[in-house]
Coordinates of C-alpha atoms (C1' of nucleotides) in Angstrom, one line a residue:
Chain A
M11 CA 5.9 7.1 -0.1
P12 CA 7.7 6.5 -3.2
E13 CA 5.7 5.3 -6.2
G14 CA 6.1 6.9 -9.5
H15 CA 3.9 9.9 -8.6
T16 CA 6.3 10.8 -5.8
I17 CA 9.3 10.8 -8.1
H18 CA 7.6 12.9 -10.8
R19 CA 6.4 15.4 -8.2
L20 CA 9.9 15.5 -6.8
A21 CA 11.5 16.2 -10.2
G22 CA 9.2 19.2 -10.6
E23 CA 10.0 20.5 -7.1
L24 CA 13.7 20.1 -7.6
T25 CA 13.7 21.8 -11.0
A26 CA 11.6 24.7 -9.6
A27 CA 13.8 25.2 -6.5
F28 CA 17.2 24.7 -8.1
G29 CA 17.0 24.7 -11.8
G30 CA 19.4 26.9 -13.8
R31 CA 21.5 27.8 -10.8
P32 CA 24.7 26.5 -9.3
V33 CA 23.9 24.2 -6.4
G34 CA 26.0 22.9 -3.5
V35 CA 26.0 19.2 -3.3
A36 CA 27.2 17.6 -0.1
S37 CA 27.3 14.3 1.7
P38 CA 26.7 14.9 5.4
Q39 CA 26.6 11.2 6.1
G40 CA 29.8 10.7 4.1
R41 CA 28.6 7.8 1.9
F42 CA 28.1 9.9 -1.2
A43 CA 31.2 12.1 -0.7
A44 CA 33.0 11.1 -3.9
G45 CA 29.9 11.6 -6.1
A46 CA 29.0 14.9 -4.4
A47 CA 32.4 16.2 -5.1
V48 CA 32.0 15.6 -8.9
V49 CA 28.9 17.9 -9.2
D50 CA 29.3 20.2 -6.2
G51 CA 28.9 23.8 -7.3
S52 CA 27.9 23.1 -10.9
V53 CA 24.6 24.3 -12.5
L54 CA 21.6 22.1 -11.9
E55 CA 19.9 22.1 -15.3
G56 CA 16.8 20.2 -14.4
A57 CA 15.5 17.0 -12.9
Q58 CA 13.7 14.2 -14.8
A59 CA 11.6 11.3 -13.6
Y60 CA 11.1 7.9 -15.3
G61 CA 9.1 5.4 -13.3
K62 CA 10.6 5.4 -9.9
H63 CA 14.0 6.7 -11.0
L64 CA 15.0 10.3 -10.6
F65 CA 17.8 11.9 -12.7
I66 CA 19.1 15.2 -11.6
G67 CA 20.9 16.8 -14.5
F68 CA 24.0 18.9 -13.9
A69 CA 26.1 20.9 -16.4
G70 CA 28.8 18.7 -18.0
R71 CA 26.4 15.8 -18.8
R72 CA 26.5 14.5 -15.3
W73 CA 23.4 13.0 -13.7
V74 CA 22.7 12.2 -10.0
H75 CA 20.7 9.0 -10.3
V76 CA 18.4 8.6 -7.2
H77 CA 16.1 5.7 -6.4
L78 CA 14.3 6.0 -3.1
G79 CA 13.6 2.3 -2.7
L80 CA 11.1 1.2 0.0
Y81 CA 11.7 3.9 2.5
G82 CA 13.9 6.6 1.0
K83 CA 12.8 10.2 1.5
F84 CA 13.8 13.3 -0.4
G85 CA 12.3 16.6 0.4
V86 CA 12.8 20.3 -0.6
V87 CA 12.9 22.7 2.3
A88 CA 12.7 26.5 1.9
A89 CA 15.6 28.5 3.3
P90 CA 17.2 29.2 5.6
V91 CA 19.1 26.0 6.3
P92 CA 18.5 25.3 10.0
P93 CA 21.7 26.0 11.9
G94 CA 23.6 23.3 13.7
P95 CA 24.7 19.8 12.7
V96 CA 22.6 17.9 10.2
V97 CA 20.3 15.5 12.1
G98 CA 20.1 11.9 11.0
E99 CA 21.5 10.0 8.0
V100 CA 21.5 12.5 5.2
R101 CA 23.0 10.8 2.1
M102 CA 22.9 14.0 -0.1
R103 CA 22.1 17.6 0.6
L104 CA 21.5 20.1 -2.2
T105 CA 21.9 23.7 -1.2
A106 CA 21.0 27.0 -2.9
A107 CA 20.5 30.5 -1.6
D108 CA 16.9 30.0 -0.7
A109 CA 16.3 26.3 -0.4
H110 CA 17.9 23.0 0.4
A111 CA 16.9 19.4 -0.1
D112 CA 17.8 16.3 2.0
L113 CA 18.0 12.8 0.7
R114 CA 17.7 9.9 3.3
G115 CA 17.8 6.2 3.0
P116 CA 17.8 5.8 -0.8
T117 CA 18.4 2.5 -2.5
R118 CA 20.6 4.3 -5.0
C119 CA 22.4 7.6 -5.1
E120 CA 25.2 7.9 -7.7
V121 CA 26.7 10.1 -10.3
I122 CA 26.4 8.7 -13.8
G123 CA 26.8 9.8 -17.5
D124 CA 24.4 9.7 -20.4
D125 CA 25.2 6.2 -21.4
E126 CA 24.5 4.8 -17.9
K127 CA 21.3 6.8 -17.8
A128 CA 20.2 5.3 -21.1
A129 CA 21.0 1.8 -19.7
V130 CA 18.7 2.4 -16.7
E131 CA 15.9 3.7 -19.0
A132 CA 16.3 0.8 -21.4
R133 CA 15.3 -1.6 -18.6
L134 CA 12.0 0.2 -17.9
G135 CA 8.6 -0.3 -19.5
P136 CA 6.3 2.6 -20.5
D137 CA 5.5 5.1 -17.7
P138 CA 1.9 6.3 -17.4
L139 CA 3.2 9.7 -16.2
R140 CA 5.3 10.4 -19.2
G141 CA 2.6 10.0 -21.8
D142 CA 4.3 6.9 -23.1
D143 CA 2.7 4.5 -25.6
P144 CA 1.3 1.6 -23.6
A145 CA 1.5 -0.8 -26.5
P146 CA 4.7 -2.6 -25.3
A147 CA 3.1 -3.1 -21.8
L148 CA -0.2 -4.4 -23.2
A149 CA 1.5 -6.8 -25.5
R150 CA 3.7 -8.2 -22.8
I151 CA 0.9 -8.7 -20.3
G152 CA -1.3 -10.1 -23.0
R153 CA 1.1 -13.0 -23.7
S154 CA 2.2 -13.7 -20.1
R155 CA 1.0 -16.5 -17.8
A156 CA 2.3 -14.5 -14.8
P157 CA -0.3 -13.0 -12.5
I158 CA -1.5 -9.6 -13.6
G159 CA -0.8 -8.4 -10.0
V160 CA 2.9 -9.3 -10.5
L161 CA 3.1 -7.9 -14.0
L162 CA 1.9 -4.5 -13.0
M163 CA 4.6 -4.3 -10.3
D164 CA 7.3 -5.3 -12.8
Q165 CA 9.1 -2.1 -13.8
A166 CA 10.2 -3.7 -17.0
V167 CA 6.5 -4.0 -17.9
V168 CA 5.1 -0.7 -16.5
A169 CA 7.4 1.9 -14.9
G170 CA 6.2 3.7 -11.8
V171 CA 3.4 1.5 -10.5
G172 CA 4.0 0.3 -6.9
N173 CA 2.1 -1.7 -4.4
V174 CA -0.7 0.8 -3.8
Y175 CA -1.4 1.7 -7.4
R176 CA -1.2 -2.0 -8.3
A177 CA -3.8 -3.0 -5.7
E178 CA -6.1 0.0 -6.4
S179 CA -6.1 -0.1 -10.2
L180 CA -7.0 -3.8 -10.1
Y181 CA -9.7 -3.3 -7.7
R182 CA -11.2 -0.4 -9.8
A183 CA -11.1 -2.7 -12.8
G184 CA -12.7 -5.6 -11.0
I185 CA -9.7 -7.9 -11.8
D186 CA -8.3 -10.5 -9.5
P187 CA -4.6 -9.9 -9.1
A188 CA -3.9 -13.7 -9.3
R189 CA -5.4 -13.9 -12.8
P190 CA -2.8 -14.6 -15.5
G191 CA -2.1 -11.6 -17.7
S192 CA -3.0 -13.4 -20.9
T193 CA -6.6 -13.9 -19.6
V194 CA -7.3 -10.2 -19.2
P195 CA -9.1 -8.9 -22.3
E196 CA -7.1 -6.1 -24.0
P197 CA -9.9 -3.5 -23.6
V198 CA -9.7 -4.1 -19.8
L199 CA -5.9 -3.6 -20.0
R200 CA -6.4 -0.4 -21.9
E201 CA -8.9 0.7 -19.2
I202 CA -6.4 -0.1 -16.5
W203 CA -3.7 1.9 -18.3
A204 CA -6.0 4.9 -18.7
D205 CA -7.0 4.6 -15.1
L206 CA -3.3 4.6 -14.0
V207 CA -2.6 7.7 -16.0
S208 CA -5.5 9.5 -14.4
L209 CA -4.9 8.3 -10.8
M210 CA -1.1 8.9 -10.9
R211 CA -1.5 12.4 -12.4
R212 CA -3.8 13.1 -9.5
G213 CA -1.1 11.7 -7.2
V214 CA 1.6 14.0 -8.6
H215 CA -0.7 17.0 -8.1
S216 CA -1.8 16.1 -4.5
G217 CA 1.3 14.3 -3.3
R218 CA -0.8 11.4 -2.0
I219 CA -2.7 8.4 -3.4
D220 CA -6.5 8.8 -3.6
T221 CA -8.4 6.2 -5.5
V222 CA -11.9 6.2 -4.1
R223 CA -14.7 7.3 -6.4
P224 CA -16.9 10.2 -5.3
E225 CA -19.9 8.0 -4.7
H226 CA -17.9 5.8 -2.3
E227 CA -16.2 8.6 -0.4
P228 CA -16.7 8.7 3.4
E229 CA -19.2 11.5 3.3
A230 CA -21.3 9.8 0.6
M231 CA -21.2 6.5 2.5
G232 CA -21.9 7.9 6.0
R233 CA -18.7 6.4 7.4
P234 CA -15.7 8.1 9.1
P235 CA -12.8 9.2 7.0
R236 CA -9.9 6.7 6.7
V237 CA -7.2 7.1 9.3
D238 CA -4.0 5.7 8.1
D239 CA -0.4 6.9 8.0
H240 CA -0.2 6.6 4.2
G241 CA -2.5 9.5 4.0
G242 CA -4.8 8.7 1.1
E243 CA -8.3 7.4 0.6
V244 CA -8.2 4.0 -0.9
Y245 CA -10.3 0.9 -1.5
V246 CA -8.0 -2.0 -0.7
Y247 CA -4.4 -1.1 0.2
R248 CA -3.8 -2.3 3.8
R249 CA -7.5 -2.7 4.4
S250 CA -7.4 -6.5 4.9
G251 CA -10.2 -7.7 7.2
Q252 CA -12.1 -4.5 6.8
P253 CA -15.3 -4.4 4.8
C254 CA -15.2 -3.6 1.1
L255 CA -16.4 -0.1 0.6
V256 CA -18.7 -1.3 -2.1
C257 CA -20.0 -4.8 -1.1
G258 CA -19.0 -5.1 2.5
T259 CA -17.1 -8.3 2.1
P260 CA -13.9 -8.5 4.3
M261 CA -10.9 -7.5 2.2
A262 CA -8.4 -10.3 1.6
A263 CA -4.6 -10.2 2.0
G264 CA -1.7 -12.3 0.8
R265 CA 1.8 -12.2 -0.5
A266 CA 2.9 -12.2 -4.1
A267 CA 6.6 -11.9 -5.2
A268 CA 7.5 -11.0 -1.6
R269 CA 5.1 -8.1 -1.4
N270 CA 1.8 -7.5 0.4
L271 CA -1.2 -8.0 -1.8
F272 CA -4.7 -6.8 -1.1
W273 CA -8.0 -7.5 -2.9
C274 CA -11.7 -7.9 -2.5
P275 CA -12.6 -11.6 -3.1
N276 CA -16.2 -10.6 -4.1
C277 CA -15.6 -7.6 -6.4
Q278 CA -12.5 -8.9 -8.3
H279 CA -12.5 -11.8 -10.7
Chain B
dG16 C1' 15.6 -0.7 24.3
dC17 C1' 13.9 -4.2 21.0
dC18 C1' 11.2 -5.7 17.4
dA19 C1' 8.2 -5.5 13.4
dT20 C1' 7.0 -3.0 9.5
dA21 C1' 7.1 -0.2 5.1
dT22 C1' 4.5 2.5 -1.3
dG23 C1' 11.6 -1.3 -3.8
dG24 C1' 15.0 -3.7 -6.1
dA25 C1' 19.3 -6.2 -6.9
dA26 C1' 22.1 -10.2 -5.8
dA27 C1' 22.6 -14.7 -4.3
dG28 C1' 21.3 -19.5 -4.4
Chain C
dT18 C1' 12.8 -17.9 -3.8
dT19 C1' 15.5 -16.0 -0.2
dT20 C1' 18.6 -12.6 1.5
dC21 C1' 20.3 -8.3 1.9
dC22 C1' 20.5 -3.2 1.8
dC23 C1' 19.0 1.5 3.3
dT24 C1' 16.1 4.5 7.4
dA25 C1' 12.3 6.0 10.3
dT26 C1' 8.4 5.0 13.2
dG27 C1' 5.2 2.9 16.2
dG28 C1' 4.0 -0.7 19.5
dC29 C1' 5.5 -3.1 23.3
dA30 C1' 8.2 -4.6 27.3

DNA sequence: GCCATATGGAAAG
DNA sequence: TTTCCCTATGGCA
């Protein structure tokens, strides 16, 4: 479930599990063999997250740059490493005495240096989870004719927001995702930014995306809890055709920039 | 077994 | 704007 909160949480978990110690880096699948050999056995100094990009820092100014993409997974598992052959397509495995971590299906997994890391970061907009100044994002949205729903997903505008936080933050602000960025008043943009900071911090802490306000939660509304494989309690994401939790209107769905888009046609303008 | 689907992004046209 | 990549899972024959 990789939006920015997943990556920031992962950076913390990796630093806690492996930081300051020599770590085995392997490529069970074989596709990361050359990169793994470069850092295998060196000290993992710490992991950093920027948007949806993960940088695992090793001694010698080497970084393993990981991007999970749409369905990548990276999880830390407490020791001992299960005996027997590694099951499935494990691109990279980190191993220490008391923990290991397996990476599967990433869009990117590569060893880079400081300059390449800086180049990746230079392409990203401010990240709500890093405490960045939102001014560049607000300015860019404020002068763009592109839909606000597309702009929020553009990592060069805001780093770390994915399809769920995009849909949910626009719903909570009452803004139609199709609305051009330049037509959204700046105070509303500031409110959306502050909301993203708060929602995404909560996501880092809980490991899932919950966006429903207390007064609309299942218990408060006398409805059954949401049952969905993404695990969180949300207003709009993947709820097309179901009644809006606030007004009862069936939620709408469409496509924008090749991604699923969800909104309430009554609550969002 | 086959197919559709997914919280992403880069490259190709 | 479309295509492609990477993997796991659930629904359906």
